[in-house]
Every structure is written in C-alpha cells, then in structure tokens.
Amino acid sequence: MKTLTNTPKPVEAAKRTPTRRDLFKNAGWLVVGFAAAGTSPLTRLANAQSPAAPTGPYPDVDFHQLDSWIVIRPDNSATFYVGKTDCGQGTGTSFRQLMSDELDIAYDKTTCVMGTTDITVDQGGSGGSTAMERDSMPMRRVAAEARRVLLDMGSTQLGVPVDQLAVADGVITVKGDPSKSVTYGQLIGGKRFNVTLTGNNSNATAGKAKIKPLEELKNTGLSPNRYDIPAKVDGSLKWAVDVKLPGMVHARNVKPPVVGAKLVSIDESSVKSLPGFVKVVTKGNYVAVVCEREEQAINAARMLKVNWEKPATSPFPSSENLFKYMRDVPTTSSAKPIVVGDPDTAFPAAAKVIEADYDIPFQGHTAISPAHALADPSNGQMTIYSNDMKSYGMRIGVAAFLGIPKEKVRVVWMEGPQGYGRTAAEDAGCEAAYIANELGRPVRVQWMRNEETAWDTKAPAFAVSMKGGLDAAGNLVALDYNARAADYNHVGYNEADTVLIAQLMGIRRAKPSAGSAATPGEVYAIPHRRMTAHVVSLPVVWETPLRTGNLRDPNGPQSTFASESFIDELAAAAKADPYEFRMKLLTGTTDDDRGFHRARSIAVLKAAADAYGWDRRPSPKARGTGEILTGRGMAYAFRGQTIAGEIVEVEVNRRTGHVWVKRVVCAHDCGLVVNPQSLRHTVECAMLHSISRALYEEVQFDTEKVTSVDWVSHPTLTHADTPASIEVILVNGDPNPKRSDLAPYGAGEASCKPMLAAIANAIFDATGVRLRRIPLRAPRVLAALKSAQV
Amino acid sequence: MSVTLKVNGKSHTVDVEPSTPLLYILRNDLGLQGPRFGCGLGQCGACTVIINGVATRSCITPASSVKSEITTLEGIANQGKLHPLQQAWIDEQAPQCGFCQNGQIMTAKALLDKNPKPTDAQIREAMNRTLCRCMTYYRIQAAIKRAVKVVAADHAATEQEVVA
C-alpha cells in the first residue's frame, strides 16, 4: 500500500491565527471578529453568490459557479470549498484525495474548507453517512470540469490541441516536448473561472467533463494522514467553543425541574446582585440567565429562584416500566407490514415455534462536550459559530425562528464534540441566536452536563417481539418481526417549531412527526415472513427530555439487536452453527431483487468468519468451570449498500456479571475505499460506540424527570473496557470487483448495527444464558446468570 | 480580588473571584484552547492540566488553591518539537473529533512522567477515568505504547552517544 507522508499545511491554520487580514467586508457588512474558515484574501473568489437580489449580507453560495467550489492560486495550489462538515472521521482529507485526483493537482498542494454557509455551497453538512456515497460525486465532477477548462486554456496558451497535452501535479505539458509547459497557477491563479455548471441541486452539479475511471485515480485508495489532526493534538485548533468576540456574554439555561412544569414566576432578586449579572431572559417556560463571565452565568443559573407548577399527570412511565407501557399502549402509527409468503399458514405448520421479546432503552448522544453556540447579532445580521453537523440547516432554522431572512444569517461551522445526528447543538444555536437578538450583544450558550445527558435528543426505545418457525429438519420457514418504537414527535433537523427553546416557549406544530420504527437490514431467504413496525407515544411529547431525534444509524442498533439475536436463538433451537445457519439463509435463493446485497452479504460474513477462525459448532459451548467464561458471537446487517459482519469474543465474569468484549473482528464492504486508514478508524470507533451502547448506555427516568444526568448515572465505555484486539477487514464483495465505476457507500453507521446482537450472542455462547434487555450492565448479567444457576 | 498563576512558564495575574474554577481562567482569561469543558464535575477529564506532575481536573480546581506551575497541552512541546505523545497521536491518527484528546494526552503524560514503561494494564488503569465519546480508546492506547517505545529508543540512542 502506498502512503502519502507529507501532511500539507491545513487551511485551518487560518482559523487559529485570526489577524487583521481576517477581517473582511462582505457585501458592505463588516463582519465582526473573524471569519472562521477560508479567510485568505482569495476567499471571496470562491464566494460566488446567487444573482437573486439579496435581502441580507449572506446570499446563498451559487453551486452553479465553478468558482464556488475551487480556487487556484498563483503558486499552483488549490482550495476546495465543500458544503460538508466532519464529525471526526476525516472526510475532508478524503474529499481532497478525490478532488486532487480529478483535478490532476498534487494532493499536498490542496486544502479544503468545509461547511460555513456563506463560503461553501449547501451540500447539507453531514448526515446519513452520505459524505463519500453521495456528496463526493459533485465534488469529483466539478474538479474534473476545472481540469477540462484548464486544459482548454493550456491549449490556447501553448498553441497545441488538448489531445496533445499531458497534465500532472497541476502542470500542463506538451506531449513529447516537456520544455513547453504551463501551470494551473499561471493560467488561472487568483482569477475566476467564470464557468457555469448545470444540475437541479448542489449534489447534481456537473460540468461538461466526465469523472475518471477508478484506475486513473492516484491518491484515492491511499491513506494520507488526516490534515485536521495535528492542530487537535498541539492545542492550536480554534474550536467552536474557543471563539471570543468583543462584548460577548455567557448564558446558561434553567430547565424545568419536572417535565411539563409551568413557569409561575421568577424571583430575579435572587441573582440581581450577583457579580457580572446581565439579565434573565425568559418566554413561556424557557429561562436563561446571562452574565458577563462564564462561571458567573453557571453560578447565577444555579441560584435563580424560579417557581414552577408541577403538572397534574406524569409525563412518562419510569424507565423500569417503560417496556410494559410500550407493549400495552395503543399504537400511534404503523407502517404497512412487509409480508412474504403466507406466515399465518406457515407458523401452525412449523415443527417448532419459538418466541422472544427484546427491549432496547432510550439512548442519548451524550457528547463529550455539552451543546454550545456563540451568536453574534451585530449590524443587523446574525452569525452563529457552531459545531452542528448541519450548518446549512441551522441557518434556515435560526432565520425561521427569529423571523428574519436567511440571507441575514450565516453559520460558521467549526470543530466540536462528536455529533452523530440531530444533537442539542441545534437547540443551543437557536437559544444563542434568540438571546443575542434580545440583548444586541454576542452571546455564548453552553449547556451543562446534566442538561446534555438529560435533555439532548434520544434514540427511540424499542420493544420488539420475534417469532420464528422451524421445520423438522431445522430450516427456518417462518419469521415474524414486530417492533414498537417510542418515537412519536421525532425532532427533525433545524425545525424552528421543534427546537427545544420553541417547545418551551409554547410553540406547537399542528402535525407532529409520526416517527418511525425500522425493520432489520438483512437478506435472509425465509419463505414466509412478516415485518411490522409501529410507533407508540409517551403521554407527554412536547417539552420533554425524552424527545427523540436521529442518533447514528437512528433505528439500526435497536432493530438489529432483536433480529440478529433471534436468528441466533433459532440457530440454537435448530442445534446449528450460527454461521452456517446464516449462510444457509443467505445462499438459499438468488432470485430476489436484492442480489447485489446478497452476494456482498455472503462475502462479508465469510471474510469475518475466516479472519476470526470461526469453529463450526452450535451455541452454547460446553460451559467452563472457572470464574471467567468465554464465548463468541456473530451478527451481520446492511445499511444502504454497506454491509457489516461482526464477530466478538467475550469474557463473562460469573462472579460479578461483568462482560468484557475482548476481541472484535469486522468485515466491512462499503464499495470504493477512498482512505483505508480513516475508514478503518471510523469503523473501529463506530463499533466501540455500539459496545458502549450494548454494555452501559441507558437514559433512566422516574415518572417526573430523567435521572441520568452525568457520567456516574449514565456510564459509558472506558479505557479499561477496550478490546485487546480489533481487526477491520475491508471487503470488496462486488460481483464485478474491478469495475471502473465502483461506487463508495456510506461508512459512518453500518458497523454500529450488528454489535449489540453479536455481544448478546457471545454471552449466550459462553454461558447458555440469553439476554434480551439492553444494556448488559454487570448487575443485570449477574442476575440472569444467578437465576439460570450459572 | 486577583489570582496569580504560573502557566507554561509565564506568570499571569487575573482579576477574578478566587474560587473561580481554574478552567475558566485558563480558557477565558488566558485564551488557552487545550483544556476544555466537558462536565464541570471532574468526571470526564477533558479539562485536564498537569500540576506538580499530577493530571488535575481544572474544572473543579479553585484557582486560589493552585500554588504550583500549571502545564497545559500548549506547554508540552519542546522548542517547537511536539512531545512524543503528541507525535504518537499523529502517527497513530488517534483522534476522531478530538475534543477529549487534551485530557487523554495530558493524562498519558502524567503517567509516563512517573512510569516511563507502563504495562498494558497500567495504561488502562491510569487512563480509565478519561472518557472519549468517539471511542478512540484503542488508538489512544496504541499511541501511548508507541510513545513509550520512541522515548525508550531515544534514551538508548542518547546513552550510546554518551558512551561513544
């Protein structure tokens, strides 16, 4: 494997050393402070804006202009402006690899600017693991178009037809006469392309040029180090939490102590004399305290006396009673069942029928840093400095919430704590904007740890009932999947009427989101099956900390825990090896329309089993006699077109109930691999995230409030739990693996899916005890072992 | 009221309440970006600095209680050369989002300063209260082991030079 060793000077250098040069005028508005990204004088070259009459200083960046995407400097370097953000997987580095390949410029001579709404085109920020799969495609096309335009210019300059030109590392030469050459920088450095592109939306953007076949990509498939890492380890990176503006103040929220409580009165005298006190900002049930200094705001928010009126009824059952509630309550909505064959006839005819219920609790993002944002309302505009992965959506949401044109709002995306989905970063953005608007001063909002853990959006809890029928030979002939997700009024991205501050102010959308419950992602050939997904509602769905929102593969870990645990139960009932049982189901037929999944599912499962050294035998194994019982378990799933198969070895301590996932093997097929190193690390960390969800994470609550409020009451995976060995095998299971148009598929989420079931299956293998309720914390495991007399 | 602190070799006098947690002074008055707020409870480690060789959670350390020099992430490079741990973090490509990595690196530094050749178990033990929600633990442990090797090799090389 080739490796690129030179880490180029990142454009982010501009972010961390703001100077006078960084103050720039934009359409007549002096932007206070500094622009966080792309602040070189050439920035505005890349800031080609829509021709429509602007109603504010920040019109949409025009994706139809090549200049919006690529700037080439006289020194023959290039900067790529992309409408994406990075949650820490190194997508910017991968974009540079692909774009430098299409442009034919040296990778080391490129930089990448991401996600700031007035500088980069709107590609939606992050979400759905679409960075490579969808959003890299327009980037490749525009880079190819820039190359085409530059070759045309080179042809004119050198006086030879394009087909007699060669280009490498940004230097165009005449074939057979290398003395005749011109660089990209000489042709266009510091000047605009003025080339108009086509396409109905940013991700359909195209020029006349075609992208290269994969064989011609040089940097793609290599593992240059991520450009963003050096500044993250030497302390020089300016994060969203680091931005400071003249005159800025600090705000802290005061949340209702009981869910659904109504604000009766505020005793402002309780904080008025505190040092640095600025103001109490309140509307409806929303309350925030503003002070000059951060620690003053924290203190004042604690000291503020607020009189709340408790609601007459409980907002939700306690977390201990959640699953009973979810199974008993009438459903709110149901997807049309997916039915194959005739399960109603097949079950009574089956030789053996087994049933099992699986419970997965609410789980949170619980980012390492609580939500934060800084809003600057100077000069009638609104700038938000935020790590929200959907900066473009935040711009729209803040504009709608404040009732101002979106052209007056910009969101400067900066690095922050991981935010895999719809996080409270969005709520903090609207809160900062609202308070800043009230005060006319820059305001920094930061949630506290208890707020973050309790009130950030949650992945929905799932109660799943499974039923399976085996024939006399142990073949799976009928399967029923019936899921209930507590997902009603699921909070979307940057909706001005569902952000928490809007809810607390009493704003209600007429039609809340119906929510969703997923069906599993597998292609087992089962002659008769039914898959049903229902949504249920908690008693209170507004102003509640149990509001659901997207969390990394929003429903995948839950649905897959049930489906892949149950496949294991069926394999055990059939006294079959779990791998062979699955392979039989995968290879049972090829005549469905998902053959593309099927071949790759088979390849992935086989690769995982081979790498692990899977010994074929039914589970459970003969139980050991020592304190530590070991076992192995597997699970597989796809998400979109990405397939992940995972095998774990666990150690179960029969005295304490503690489970250690000692060894992990993952086979992963996401098509074209752009940066193997970044991909491996992404998959590795996604799996560990799921180990944490499997073993520890649960948002707990009584009938009034969430009681998981810190890292003690909401434990997470730690260093001590880290597997001793993790192996990620990158599989290309494409039926035509060498094709020139092999596509990249999303890699940020698929590997989250199988882990919960793989662990439960391994515990069963080790102990013979089946655990069906997440998380698998030691007391729960120990109780199950004891009741089974293990 | 004022508090005088020595940070990364320089003295600073700041006009704050003496009980102010050190973290807010480092960040908001001195403009440091290494230590970061994660929980304010001393549970996660994102705010870690080193005082008297001890990895210290600055979010729960009153500024007035600090009598010795404070070292932050910004202060561990040596004359422009990254600390071996920082270099190992780059070589292992350890971070995902990177927000917690200040605490990871500073906690690891305090460990290696006391115990230059920790066992795997000692690494896990020493690092256990420093949380990462991107779950980069596996890479962090690899980076620590790499730094241990690099430092040991450097020492060996230096000794050879002396002998020669």
PDB file of C-alpha atoms in Angstrom, chain A residues 15 107 174 190 255 306 359 675 700 744:
ATOM      1  CA  LYS A  15      -8.862  29.517  11.699  1.00  0.00           C
ATOM      2  CA  TYR A 107      -2.514  16.314  -3.075  1.00  0.00           C
ATOM      3  CA  VAL A 174       3.089  19.269 -24.495  1.00  0.00           C
ATOM      4  CA  GLY A 190      -6.035  34.428  -8.433  1.00  0.00           C
ATOM      5  CA  LYS A 255     -34.656  23.911  32.759  1.00  0.00           C
ATOM      6  CA  VAL A 306     -37.970  30.007  39.838  1.00  0.00           C
ATOM      7  CA  ASP A 359     -36.022  -4.399  24.853  1.00  0.00           C
ATOM      8  CA  ASN A 675      -8.864   6.317   2.561  1.00  0.00           C
ATOM      9  CA  GLN A 700     -33.090   6.334  33.014  1.00  0.00           C
ATOM     10  CA  PRO A 744     -18.289   4.398  -2.452  1.00  0.00           C
TER      11      PRO A 744
END
